[in-house]
Short mmCIF file of C-alpha atoms in Angstrom, two decimals:
data_model
loop_
_atom_site.label_atom_id
_atom_site.label_comp_id
_atom_site.label_asym_id
_atom_site.label_seq_id
_atom_site.Cartn_x
_atom_site.Cartn_y
_atom_site.Cartn_z
CA MET A 6 76.67 -123.31 -144.51
CA GLN A 7 74.09 -122.39 -142.43
CA SER A 8 72.28 -125.12 -140.49
CA PRO A 9 68.15 -124.88 -140.67
CA ASP A 10 68.52 -123.65 -137.22
CA GLN A 11 70.03 -120.23 -138.34
CA ASN A 12 68.28 -119.76 -141.37
CA PRO A 13 66.35 -116.66 -141.31
CA GLU A 14 63.82 -118.06 -144.25
CA VAL A 15 63.42 -121.18 -142.22
CA PHE A 16 62.31 -119.22 -139.26
CA GLY A 17 60.40 -117.16 -140.89
CA SER A 18 58.31 -120.18 -142.65
CA MET A 19 57.60 -121.46 -139.18
CA ALA A 20 56.42 -118.01 -137.86
CA ALA A 21 53.92 -117.71 -140.52
CA LEU A 22 52.86 -121.52 -140.46
CA ALA A 23 52.11 -120.29 -136.94
CA GLY A 24 50.16 -117.46 -137.98
CA LEU A 25 52.55 -114.61 -136.94
CA GLU A 26 53.29 -111.90 -139.22
CA LEU A 27 57.00 -110.89 -138.89
CA SER A 28 59.08 -108.24 -141.10
CA PRO A 29 61.84 -109.68 -142.51
CA ASP A 30 64.42 -107.41 -140.05
CA ARG A 31 62.35 -108.94 -137.00
CA ALA A 32 62.57 -112.81 -138.52
CA LEU A 33 66.60 -112.47 -139.03
CA ALA A 34 66.89 -111.03 -135.21
CA LEU A 35 64.55 -113.84 -134.17
CA ALA A 36 66.16 -116.43 -135.84
CA GLU A 37 69.33 -115.74 -134.23
CA ALA A 38 67.51 -115.82 -131.11
CA ALA A 39 65.85 -118.87 -131.92
CA ALA A 40 68.98 -120.93 -133.21
CA PRO A 41 70.64 -121.79 -129.85
CA ILE A 42 67.23 -122.91 -128.28
CA HIS A 43 66.44 -125.07 -131.48
CA ALA A 44 69.64 -126.68 -130.86
CA LEU A 45 69.36 -127.20 -127.67
CA LEU A 46 65.86 -129.20 -128.26
CA LYS A 47 67.54 -131.37 -130.95
CA THR A 48 69.75 -132.86 -128.33
CA LEU A 49 66.74 -134.60 -127.30
CA SER A 50 65.82 -136.00 -130.62
CA SER A 51 68.87 -137.97 -130.67
CA ARG A 52 68.29 -139.74 -127.77
CA ASP A 53 66.63 -143.37 -127.64
CA LEU A 54 63.87 -142.41 -125.40
CA GLY A 55 62.88 -145.96 -125.66
CA GLU A 56 59.17 -146.75 -125.06
CA THR A 57 59.26 -143.92 -122.36
CA PRO A 58 55.82 -142.23 -122.68
CA PRO A 59 55.68 -138.12 -122.24
CA ALA A 60 55.13 -136.99 -118.58
CA THR A 61 51.21 -136.41 -119.19
CA ALA A 62 48.49 -138.56 -118.26
CA PHE A 63 44.67 -137.61 -118.60
CA SER A 64 42.49 -138.22 -115.90
CA ALA A 65 38.96 -138.93 -117.10
CA ALA A 66 37.69 -138.31 -113.84
CA TRP A 67 35.58 -135.14 -113.31
CA LYS A 68 36.20 -134.16 -109.68
CA MET B 29 62.15 -102.38 -82.18
CA GLU B 30 59.08 -101.76 -84.60
CA PRO B 31 56.31 -104.06 -85.27
CA TYR B 32 57.19 -104.90 -88.75
CA GLU B 33 60.44 -106.10 -87.44
CA LEU B 34 58.66 -108.60 -85.29
CA SER B 35 58.78 -112.26 -86.71
CA LEU B 36 55.31 -113.61 -87.72
CA THR B 37 55.08 -115.85 -84.64
CA GLU B 38 56.53 -112.77 -82.12
CA ALA B 39 53.80 -110.68 -84.17
CA SER B 40 50.81 -113.36 -83.62
CA ASN B 41 51.78 -113.94 -80.02
CA ALA B 42 51.99 -110.28 -79.29
CA ILE B 43 48.54 -109.98 -80.87
CA SER B 44 46.76 -113.10 -78.90
CA ALA B 45 48.22 -111.45 -75.92
CA GLY B 46 46.76 -107.61 -76.59
CA ASP B 47 50.11 -106.43 -76.64
CA LEU B 48 50.05 -105.41 -80.56
CA SER B 49 47.05 -104.82 -82.49
CA PRO B 50 46.64 -105.91 -86.17
CA LEU B 51 46.40 -102.28 -87.34
CA GLU B 52 49.19 -101.16 -85.23
CA LEU B 53 51.32 -104.36 -87.29
CA THR B 54 49.80 -103.27 -90.68
CA GLU B 55 50.56 -99.33 -89.89
CA SER B 56 54.12 -100.18 -89.44
CA ALA B 57 54.53 -102.26 -92.50
CA LEU B 58 52.88 -99.59 -94.80
CA ASP B 59 55.24 -97.06 -93.04
CA ARG B 60 58.28 -99.73 -94.02
CA ILE B 61 56.73 -99.70 -97.70
CA ALA B 62 56.49 -95.79 -97.93
CA ALA B 63 60.06 -95.76 -96.56
CA VAL B 64 61.69 -98.63 -98.85
CA GLU B 65 59.85 -98.38 -101.94
CA PRO B 66 61.58 -95.53 -103.49
CA GLN B 67 64.56 -97.77 -103.61
CA ILE B 68 63.30 -100.96 -104.26
CA HIS B 69 59.72 -100.78 -105.92
CA ALA B 70 59.05 -104.24 -104.60
CA PHE B 71 54.93 -103.17 -105.42
CA ALA B 72 53.07 -102.76 -108.31
CA ALA B 73 50.07 -101.57 -106.19
CA VAL B 74 50.08 -100.90 -102.54
CA THR B 75 46.65 -101.66 -100.95
CA ALA B 76 46.93 -99.33 -97.77
CA ASP B 77 42.93 -98.51 -97.34
CA ALA B 78 42.07 -101.89 -97.66
CA ALA B 79 44.76 -103.41 -95.62
CA MET B 80 43.82 -101.21 -92.45
CA ALA B 81 40.25 -102.44 -93.20
CA GLN B 82 41.02 -105.64 -92.85
CA ALA B 83 43.71 -105.30 -90.05
CA LYS B 84 40.50 -103.47 -88.17
CA LYS B 85 38.57 -106.50 -88.69
CA ALA B 86 41.07 -108.48 -87.77
CA GLY B 87 41.66 -106.86 -84.60
CA GLU B 88 37.80 -106.96 -83.87
CA GLU B 89 37.33 -110.66 -84.53
CA ILE B 90 40.56 -111.67 -82.32
CA ALA B 91 39.27 -109.35 -79.49
CA ALA B 92 35.83 -110.99 -79.62
CA GLY B 93 37.74 -114.35 -79.39
CA ARG B 94 37.26 -115.34 -82.92
CA SER B 95 41.05 -115.78 -84.01
CA ARG B 96 41.37 -117.38 -87.15
CA GLY B 97 44.89 -118.89 -86.21
CA PRO B 98 48.49 -117.74 -86.45
CA LEU B 99 47.99 -115.84 -89.73
CA HIS B 100 45.31 -113.67 -88.62
CA GLY B 101 46.28 -110.20 -88.87
CA ILE B 102 49.81 -110.97 -90.61
CA PRO B 103 50.24 -108.52 -93.48
CA LEU B 104 50.87 -110.31 -97.03
CA GLY B 105 51.90 -109.44 -100.47
CA VAL B 106 50.96 -111.11 -103.24
CA LYS B 107 52.92 -111.73 -106.75
CA ASP B 108 50.74 -109.58 -109.37
CA LEU B 109 50.28 -112.77 -111.38
CA TYR B 110 47.53 -113.91 -108.18
CA ASN B 111 43.92 -112.92 -108.93
CA THR B 112 42.70 -110.54 -106.44
CA ALA B 113 39.14 -109.59 -106.55
CA GLY B 114 38.59 -105.94 -107.51
CA ILE B 115 41.94 -105.32 -107.37
CA ALA B 116 44.04 -104.88 -110.65
CA THR B 117 46.09 -108.14 -111.34
CA THR B 118 48.45 -106.87 -114.27
CA SER B 119 51.17 -109.48 -114.33
CA SER B 120 53.29 -106.70 -114.53
CA SER B 121 52.62 -106.08 -118.01
CA ARG B 122 50.74 -103.63 -120.16
CA VAL B 123 48.83 -106.22 -121.74
CA ARG B 124 46.94 -106.62 -118.45
CA GLU B 125 47.07 -103.25 -117.50
CA HIS B 126 43.55 -102.87 -117.06
CA PHE B 127 42.82 -106.10 -116.29
CA ILE B 128 40.62 -106.59 -112.59
CA PRO B 129 39.51 -110.12 -111.69
CA GLU B 130 36.30 -110.60 -110.22
CA THR B 131 37.39 -113.49 -108.03
CA ASP B 132 40.29 -114.19 -106.11
CA SER B 133 42.78 -117.10 -106.75
CA ALA B 134 42.59 -119.81 -104.87
CA ALA B 135 45.77 -119.01 -102.84
CA VAL B 136 44.50 -115.59 -101.68
CA THR B 137 41.29 -117.01 -100.69
CA ALA B 138 42.64 -119.30 -98.45
CA LEU B 139 44.69 -116.51 -96.75
CA SER B 140 41.70 -114.46 -96.78
CA GLU B 141 40.15 -117.18 -94.83
CA ALA B 142 43.08 -117.42 -92.44
CA GLY B 143 42.60 -113.56 -92.06
CA MET B 144 45.93 -112.38 -93.62
CA VAL B 145 45.99 -108.88 -94.58
CA LEU B 146 46.90 -107.81 -98.18
CA VAL B 147 49.19 -104.84 -98.21
CA GLY B 148 50.08 -104.96 -101.68
CA LYS B 149 50.66 -106.65 -105.17
CA THR B 150 53.98 -107.35 -105.80
CA HIS B 151 56.02 -106.70 -108.99
CA THR B 152 56.63 -110.19 -111.25
CA HIS B 153 59.40 -110.17 -114.36
CA GLU B 154 56.54 -109.76 -116.90
CA PHE B 155 54.62 -112.64 -116.99
CA ALA B 156 56.89 -114.80 -114.93
CA PHE B 157 58.80 -115.09 -118.02
CA GLY B 158 61.91 -113.92 -116.41
CA VAL B 159 64.42 -113.72 -113.50
CA VAL B 160 65.62 -110.72 -113.01
CA THR B 161 62.20 -108.55 -112.23
CA PRO B 162 63.62 -105.49 -114.13
CA THR B 163 60.89 -103.03 -111.92
CA THR B 164 62.27 -104.07 -108.76
CA ARG B 165 65.80 -103.71 -107.03
CA ASN B 166 67.32 -105.88 -104.25
CA PRO B 167 67.01 -104.60 -100.73
CA TRP B 168 70.45 -105.76 -99.69
CA ASP B 169 72.21 -103.65 -102.57
CA VAL B 170 69.92 -101.55 -104.38
CA SER B 171 72.44 -101.58 -107.73
CA THR B 172 71.53 -105.33 -107.83
CA SER B 173 68.48 -107.47 -108.96
CA PRO B 174 66.22 -109.19 -106.68
CA GLY B 175 66.23 -112.18 -109.06
CA GLY B 176 62.47 -113.22 -110.46
CA SER B 177 60.13 -113.79 -111.40
CA SER B 178 58.97 -113.41 -107.85
CA GLY B 179 61.53 -110.57 -107.51
CA GLY B 180 58.79 -108.21 -106.03
CA SER B 181 57.86 -110.99 -103.36
CA GLY B 182 61.57 -111.51 -102.53
CA ALA B 183 62.19 -107.51 -102.15
CA ALA B 184 59.37 -107.24 -99.93
CA VAL B 185 60.09 -109.91 -97.33
CA ALA B 186 63.61 -109.54 -97.17
CA SER B 187 62.83 -105.33 -96.50
CA GLY B 188 60.28 -106.25 -93.99
CA SER B 189 57.55 -104.75 -96.21
CA CYS B 190 55.23 -107.46 -95.33
CA LEU B 191 55.98 -110.95 -93.47
CA VAL B 192 54.93 -113.11 -96.56
CA ALA B 193 54.58 -112.87 -99.91
CA LEU B 194 53.34 -115.35 -102.52
CA GLY B 195 55.33 -116.46 -105.29
CA SER B 196 54.97 -118.79 -108.46
CA ASP B 197 58.09 -120.91 -109.77
CA THR B 198 58.38 -122.85 -113.00
CA GLY B 199 62.02 -122.64 -113.46
CA GLY B 200 63.16 -121.61 -110.02
CA SER B 201 60.95 -118.12 -109.47
CA ILE B 202 60.07 -118.40 -105.89
CA ARG B 203 63.45 -120.22 -105.14
CA ILE B 204 65.57 -117.31 -107.01
CA PRO B 205 64.64 -114.50 -105.08
CA ALA B 206 64.63 -116.25 -101.75
CA ALA B 207 68.02 -117.08 -102.42
CA LEU B 208 69.02 -113.79 -103.83
CA CYS B 209 67.13 -111.67 -101.39
CA GLY B 210 67.96 -113.70 -97.98
CA THR B 211 64.67 -115.16 -97.39
CA VAL B 212 63.10 -118.43 -97.08
CA GLY B 213 61.37 -119.84 -100.66
CA LEU B 214 59.08 -122.68 -100.63
CA LYS B 215 58.33 -124.76 -103.40
CA PRO B 216 55.85 -127.46 -102.79
CA THR B 217 55.28 -130.52 -104.17
CA TYR B 218 53.53 -130.26 -108.04
CA GLY B 219 49.80 -130.35 -107.31
CA ARG B 220 49.99 -129.75 -103.71
CA ALA B 221 49.05 -126.06 -103.83
CA SER B 222 46.42 -125.22 -105.93
CA ARG B 223 47.44 -122.64 -109.12
CA PHE B 224 43.94 -121.47 -109.78
CA GLY B 225 43.64 -118.03 -110.48
CA VAL B 226 47.02 -117.52 -111.12
CA ALA B 227 48.34 -116.66 -114.79
CA SER B 228 50.59 -119.53 -115.91
CA LEU B 229 53.77 -119.29 -117.36
CA SER B 230 53.60 -123.30 -118.35
CA TRP B 231 51.17 -125.39 -117.00
CA SER B 232 53.64 -128.66 -116.65
CA LEU B 233 55.96 -126.82 -114.46
CA ASP B 234 53.85 -124.04 -112.82
CA HIS B 235 54.33 -124.11 -108.84
CA VAL B 236 52.62 -121.72 -106.05
CA GLY B 237 54.53 -121.34 -102.67
CA PRO B 238 55.36 -118.49 -100.18
CA LEU B 239 58.67 -116.61 -99.50
CA THR B 240 58.93 -115.95 -95.69
CA ARG B 241 61.43 -114.67 -93.31
CA ASN B 242 61.70 -117.84 -91.64
CA VAL B 243 61.00 -121.43 -91.90
CA THR B 244 57.84 -121.78 -89.37
CA ASP B 245 56.21 -119.14 -91.36
CA ALA B 246 56.49 -121.02 -94.27
CA ALA B 247 54.96 -124.19 -92.91
CA LEU B 248 52.01 -121.94 -91.51
CA VAL B 249 51.23 -120.57 -94.90
CA LEU B 250 51.60 -123.80 -96.64
CA ASN B 251 49.17 -125.42 -94.09
CA ALA B 252 46.72 -122.72 -95.28
CA MET B 253 47.52 -123.23 -99.17
CA ALA B 254 48.04 -126.75 -99.58
CA GLY B 255 44.91 -128.96 -100.53
CA TYR B 256 42.88 -130.66 -103.49
CA ASP B 257 41.15 -128.13 -105.78
CA SER B 258 39.31 -129.42 -108.53
CA ARG B 259 39.68 -126.13 -110.58
CA ASP B 260 43.23 -127.04 -110.94
CA PRO B 261 43.67 -130.26 -113.05
CA ALA B 262 47.14 -130.82 -111.59
CA SER B 263 45.74 -130.74 -108.13
CA VAL B 264 46.41 -133.70 -106.26
CA ASN B 265 43.58 -135.42 -103.55
CA MET B 266 46.48 -136.07 -100.88
CA PRO B 267 45.86 -135.64 -97.11
CA VAL B 268 47.33 -132.30 -95.59
CA PRO B 269 49.24 -132.58 -92.73
CA ASP B 270 50.34 -130.11 -90.44
CA PHE B 271 53.53 -129.23 -91.75
CA THR B 272 54.75 -127.38 -88.48
CA ALA B 273 54.39 -130.88 -86.40
CA GLY B 274 57.71 -132.04 -85.96
CA LEU B 275 59.57 -129.42 -87.37
CA GLU B 276 62.19 -129.30 -84.58
CA ARG B 277 63.05 -133.04 -84.41
CA GLY B 278 66.31 -132.37 -85.85
CA VAL B 279 68.45 -134.18 -88.58
CA LYS B 280 69.81 -137.45 -86.35
CA GLY B 281 69.61 -140.50 -88.89
CA LEU B 282 68.94 -138.55 -91.92
CA ARG B 283 70.70 -139.14 -95.27
CA ILE B 284 71.47 -136.14 -97.09
CA GLY B 285 72.31 -136.13 -100.77
CA ILE B 286 75.56 -134.10 -101.96
CA PRO B 287 75.65 -133.89 -105.45
CA VAL B 288 79.01 -134.56 -107.34
CA ASN B 289 77.93 -133.28 -110.75
CA PHE B 290 75.64 -130.79 -112.07
CA TYR B 291 75.47 -128.90 -109.20
CA THR B 292 78.95 -128.45 -109.17
CA ASP B 293 79.44 -126.88 -112.47
CA ARG B 294 80.24 -123.17 -112.65
CA VAL B 295 79.31 -122.12 -108.98
CA ASP B 296 80.78 -119.13 -107.24
CA PRO B 297 83.31 -120.18 -104.93
CA GLU B 298 81.49 -118.42 -101.91
CA VAL B 299 78.41 -120.47 -102.84
CA ALA B 300 79.95 -123.42 -102.77
CA ALA B 301 81.91 -122.79 -99.73
CA ALA B 302 78.65 -121.76 -97.92
CA VAL B 303 76.67 -124.83 -99.00
CA SER B 304 79.39 -127.04 -98.57
CA GLY B 305 79.43 -125.72 -94.85
CA ALA B 306 75.68 -125.89 -94.46
CA ALA B 307 76.01 -129.50 -94.89
CA THR B 308 78.95 -130.14 -92.63
CA LEU B 309 76.93 -128.54 -90.00
CA LEU B 310 74.11 -130.96 -90.64
CA GLU B 311 76.39 -133.70 -90.42
CA GLY B 312 77.61 -132.65 -87.08
CA LEU B 313 74.08 -132.36 -85.90
CA GLY B 314 73.44 -136.24 -86.69
CA ALA B 315 72.95 -136.53 -90.95
CA GLU B 316 74.51 -138.75 -92.68
CA LEU B 317 76.23 -137.30 -95.89
CA VAL B 318 75.67 -139.33 -98.96
CA GLU B 319 77.58 -138.18 -102.58
CA VAL B 320 74.89 -138.89 -105.54
CA LEU B 321 75.06 -138.16 -109.06
CA ILE B 322 72.34 -136.15 -110.80
CA PRO B 323 70.85 -138.41 -113.56
CA ARG B 324 70.06 -137.05 -117.06
CA ALA B 325 72.37 -133.89 -115.90
CA GLU B 326 72.94 -133.45 -119.75
CA SER B 327 69.47 -133.21 -120.78
CA ILE B 328 67.89 -131.04 -117.88
CA GLN B 329 68.18 -127.64 -119.60
CA ALA B 330 66.67 -129.22 -122.98
CA ALA B 331 63.73 -130.81 -121.14
CA GLU B 332 62.78 -127.46 -118.89
CA TRP B 333 62.86 -125.41 -122.12
CA GLY B 334 61.36 -127.75 -124.49
CA ILE B 335 58.30 -127.93 -122.14
CA LEU B 336 58.64 -124.27 -120.98
CA MET B 337 58.70 -122.13 -124.12
CA PRO B 338 55.93 -123.97 -126.15
CA GLU B 339 53.61 -124.00 -123.15
CA ALA B 340 53.98 -120.20 -122.35
CA SER B 341 53.81 -119.56 -126.06
CA ALA B 342 50.04 -121.17 -126.26
CA TYR B 343 49.12 -119.33 -123.58
CA HIS B 344 49.97 -115.91 -124.98
CA ARG B 345 48.90 -116.98 -128.48
CA HIS B 346 45.49 -115.18 -128.70
CA ALA B 347 47.20 -111.67 -126.74
CA MET B 348 50.17 -111.96 -129.25
CA ARG B 349 48.03 -111.61 -132.46
CA THR B 350 45.94 -109.01 -130.86
CA ASN B 351 48.30 -106.98 -129.01
CA PRO B 352 51.98 -108.14 -129.34
CA ASP B 353 53.26 -104.38 -129.22
CA LEU B 354 52.13 -104.29 -125.26
CA TYR B 355 54.36 -106.89 -124.30
CA THR B 356 58.20 -106.05 -123.35
CA PRO B 357 60.60 -106.88 -126.47
CA GLU B 358 62.43 -109.45 -124.46
CA VAL B 359 59.25 -111.56 -123.31
CA ARG B 360 57.61 -110.74 -127.08
CA ALA B 361 60.56 -112.31 -128.58
CA LEU B 362 60.67 -115.52 -126.31
CA LEU B 363 57.05 -116.30 -127.01
CA GLU B 364 57.50 -115.59 -130.99
CA VAL B 365 60.40 -118.26 -130.55
CA GLY B 366 58.13 -120.61 -128.49
CA GLU B 367 55.80 -120.60 -131.22
CA THR B 368 58.14 -122.22 -133.95
CA ILE B 369 59.10 -125.06 -131.67
CA LEU B 370 57.82 -128.18 -133.20
CA ALA B 371 55.02 -130.57 -131.19
CA THR B 372 57.42 -133.63 -131.26
CA ASP B 373 60.15 -131.80 -129.76
CA TYR B 374 57.82 -130.78 -126.99
CA ILE B 375 56.95 -134.21 -126.85
CA ASP B 376 60.35 -135.30 -126.59
CA ALA B 377 61.14 -133.21 -123.74
CA LEU B 378 58.18 -134.75 -121.90
CA ARG B 379 59.21 -137.74 -122.68
CA MET B 380 62.67 -136.97 -121.08
CA ARG B 381 60.75 -135.47 -117.95
CA GLN B 382 59.41 -139.04 -117.39
CA LEU B 383 63.16 -140.48 -117.59
CA ILE B 384 64.46 -137.45 -115.37
CA LYS B 385 61.61 -138.42 -112.97
CA GLN B 386 62.68 -142.04 -112.88
CA GLY B 387 66.36 -141.28 -112.26
CA TRP B 388 65.84 -138.91 -109.15
CA GLU B 389 63.41 -141.90 -107.70
CA GLU B 390 66.39 -143.77 -108.00
CA MET B 391 68.75 -141.75 -106.77
CA PHE B 392 66.34 -141.06 -103.58
CA ALA B 393 66.71 -144.77 -102.82
CA ASP B 394 69.81 -143.98 -101.02
CA ILE B 395 68.68 -140.59 -99.49
CA ASP B 396 66.07 -138.73 -97.76
CA VAL B 397 66.80 -135.39 -99.02
CA LEU B 398 69.22 -133.69 -101.15
CA ILE B 399 71.28 -130.15 -100.59
CA ALA B 400 72.40 -127.88 -103.24
CA PRO B 401 72.99 -124.31 -104.32
CA SER B 402 69.77 -122.55 -104.99
CA VAL B 403 71.50 -119.94 -107.97
CA PRO B 404 75.00 -120.29 -108.88
CA ALA B 405 75.84 -116.80 -107.75
CA PRO B 406 74.79 -113.91 -105.73
CA ALA B 407 72.28 -111.26 -107.23
CA VAL B 408 73.97 -109.97 -110.41
CA ALA B 409 73.67 -106.06 -111.23
CA ALA B 410 70.49 -104.92 -112.19
CA ASP B 411 71.58 -103.26 -115.57
CA ASP B 412 73.77 -105.81 -116.51
CA PRO B 413 71.99 -109.25 -115.59
CA GLN B 414 74.74 -111.61 -116.42
CA ILE B 415 77.57 -113.72 -114.67
CA TYR B 416 81.19 -113.38 -116.08
CA TRP B 417 82.80 -116.58 -115.00
CA PRO B 418 86.39 -116.58 -114.33
CA ASP B 419 87.10 -118.77 -117.29
CA GLY B 420 86.35 -116.12 -119.58
CA THR B 421 82.61 -117.32 -120.39
CA VAL B 422 79.33 -115.00 -120.06
CA GLU B 423 76.18 -116.40 -118.89
CA THR B 424 73.27 -114.51 -118.83
CA ALA B 425 71.24 -114.50 -115.38
CA THR B 426 68.47 -116.43 -116.88
CA ASP B 427 70.32 -119.16 -118.05
CA ALA B 428 72.27 -119.52 -114.86
CA MET B 429 69.56 -119.26 -112.57
CA VAL B 430 67.32 -121.75 -114.07
CA ARG B 431 69.66 -124.46 -114.44
CA MET B 432 70.00 -124.68 -110.99
CA SER B 433 66.08 -124.58 -110.38
CA ALA B 434 64.91 -126.59 -113.46
CA PRO B 435 65.30 -129.99 -111.60
CA GLY B 436 62.76 -129.04 -109.08
CA ASN B 437 60.50 -128.13 -111.43
CA LEU B 438 61.01 -131.05 -113.76
CA THR B 439 60.76 -133.40 -111.06
CA GLY B 440 58.02 -131.62 -109.12
CA LEU B 441 59.52 -132.26 -106.09
CA PRO B 442 59.36 -129.92 -102.96
CA ALA B 443 62.31 -127.67 -102.86
CA VAL B 444 62.84 -125.06 -99.92
CA SER B 445 65.36 -122.73 -100.40
CA VAL B 446 67.11 -121.10 -97.10
CA PRO B 447 69.62 -118.32 -96.33
CA CYS B 448 73.21 -119.86 -95.51
CA GLY B 449 75.29 -117.10 -95.76
CA PHE B 450 76.72 -113.64 -97.19
CA SER B 451 79.03 -113.08 -100.10
CA SER B 452 81.82 -111.37 -99.50
CA ALA B 453 80.23 -108.17 -101.19
CA GLY B 454 77.32 -108.54 -98.13
CA LEU B 455 74.62 -110.43 -100.77
CA PRO B 456 72.67 -113.17 -99.34
CA LEU B 457 73.55 -116.88 -100.46
CA GLY B 458 70.92 -119.37 -100.24
CA MET B 459 70.80 -123.32 -100.55
CA GLN B 460 67.77 -125.46 -101.65
CA ILE B 461 66.78 -129.02 -99.89
CA ILE B 462 65.24 -131.12 -102.23
CA GLY B 463 62.90 -133.55 -100.63
CA GLY B 464 60.76 -136.77 -101.95
CA PRO B 465 57.41 -136.26 -103.34
CA PHE B 466 55.13 -134.56 -100.98
CA GLU B 467 57.83 -134.58 -98.66
CA GLU B 468 57.84 -130.99 -97.38
CA SER B 469 57.77 -131.61 -93.63
CA ALA B 470 61.16 -133.62 -94.37
CA ILE B 471 62.90 -130.54 -96.07
CA LEU B 472 61.05 -127.73 -93.81
CA THR B 473 62.54 -130.07 -90.72
CA VAL B 474 65.80 -129.82 -92.29
CA ALA B 475 65.77 -126.02 -93.05
CA ARG B 476 64.55 -125.49 -89.37
CA THR B 477 67.25 -127.71 -87.60
CA TYR B 478 69.76 -125.33 -90.03
CA GLU B 479 68.15 -122.38 -89.19
CA LEU B 480 68.29 -122.81 -85.46
CA ALA B 481 71.69 -123.42 -85.77
CA THR B 482 72.93 -120.46 -87.68
CA ASP B 483 71.82 -116.81 -87.52
CA TYR B 484 71.45 -116.14 -91.32
CA VAL B 485 67.58 -116.97 -91.70
CA GLY B 486 65.64 -114.01 -90.55
CA ARG B 487 67.28 -111.02 -91.20
CA ILE B 488 65.91 -107.80 -92.56
CA ALA B 489 67.96 -105.60 -95.17
CA ASP B 490 68.37 -102.42 -93.85
CA LEU B 491 68.84 -100.56 -97.01
CA SER B 492 71.57 -98.81 -95.84
CA ARG B 493 73.97 -99.67 -98.76
CA THR B 494 74.37 -97.22 -101.49
CA PRO B 495 74.48 -98.23 -104.76
CA ALA B 496 77.20 -98.42 -106.98
#
């Protein structure tokens, strides 16, 4: 059974949500390309990142 | 010896002494460009007329006793990501074919004020989103890729077309072409040099810096490029030292980290041997080698792509809805995939980045610099950009090249790539020296020490190799 990562319909829906118009053929091809990337990023969500904040900080200073 | 073959310092001294005019130097560079461009296509545009006018003006100023310093009258190539006023800045993309900026990027302003002569805009992989630079060939073997994304700059410096070329580095795009083309490539600390006016690939990871023929040149250019610029939100307000000071103090007592993991995975044996040889040489010159474990090695790739892809997609959102067909299919697909990455996954990558940063800080308690290969293998075939490992696995150039560069981008630490040998096929090999935050002087000193003890740095490709 396909994981959501590899499902072209899931990918197509995500792209539609993002506002990209993809033909079914294109969505299929891109879903295949996207699967390893999504799988790679899921390795992060499986880790316990504790209290670590993201590596971004907003400086309110103007200059 | 032709003027284009002189090192920057030799050329600068000859100009000061009145033995060489900036116009002669620029004409030599332009002649060299004309001779080699048919084979390597390093330039998106050659700005010959403007260059000769700038060179003439440089000559007049110097003759009148108004030298602007060691970069005055020196030929420069600028990656076509950097805005140059009145000159097309295409990012090597049809999307920006007709884009002519009204103002210079901060780096171009700085180097122009230092008196450098712009000979042309160098090719980039489209919008910096790749490590191959498909327009361009490697001067050491024109059947191979120069790397990327600053492949045009690497090819230009390696062929002697200019003495300095600007690059950008988000996943290795200065260090990769520097290593593969046999030049020096410096990625300064994140925030050290302003990115104002440079097309972005990923704001959180983008760095700007030079590719040069030797280490002193990189220090000279950094002197001009470094400094606070409020127009770049990541710019840091730190004092700028003279990066050429103390370059020849040697490495006695310096603790050099030698990774026992991550940088040791899937590395061409010739690359590994060259880097190991370099470490041994530096140990012989008084450095202490310290084995270190790269922290969070298993998460580096995820953090790099998890940050880079959504940011790149965000930058291109508008163009991707108005003219997606103007992108190359490869980059378009990456941008489309990037738009499907969840915000929460992106934030996880940023949190992992923080953990990676902390891990490197802890590792640097025991070392002053770290040495590793810049790239895992020499230049790949231009028409088949993959690495065929002996165990039967095949890795795309993108994955292979970016994985060794990513720590430098994620940590923001300064990293310089230095030529450290040649493969048995005559292709350049490069090693990177990574330092603590804002410690460009330390890594440049190690690089200069290595340069003086070997003869790999400062070579020009003669383009006599026939394609395979």
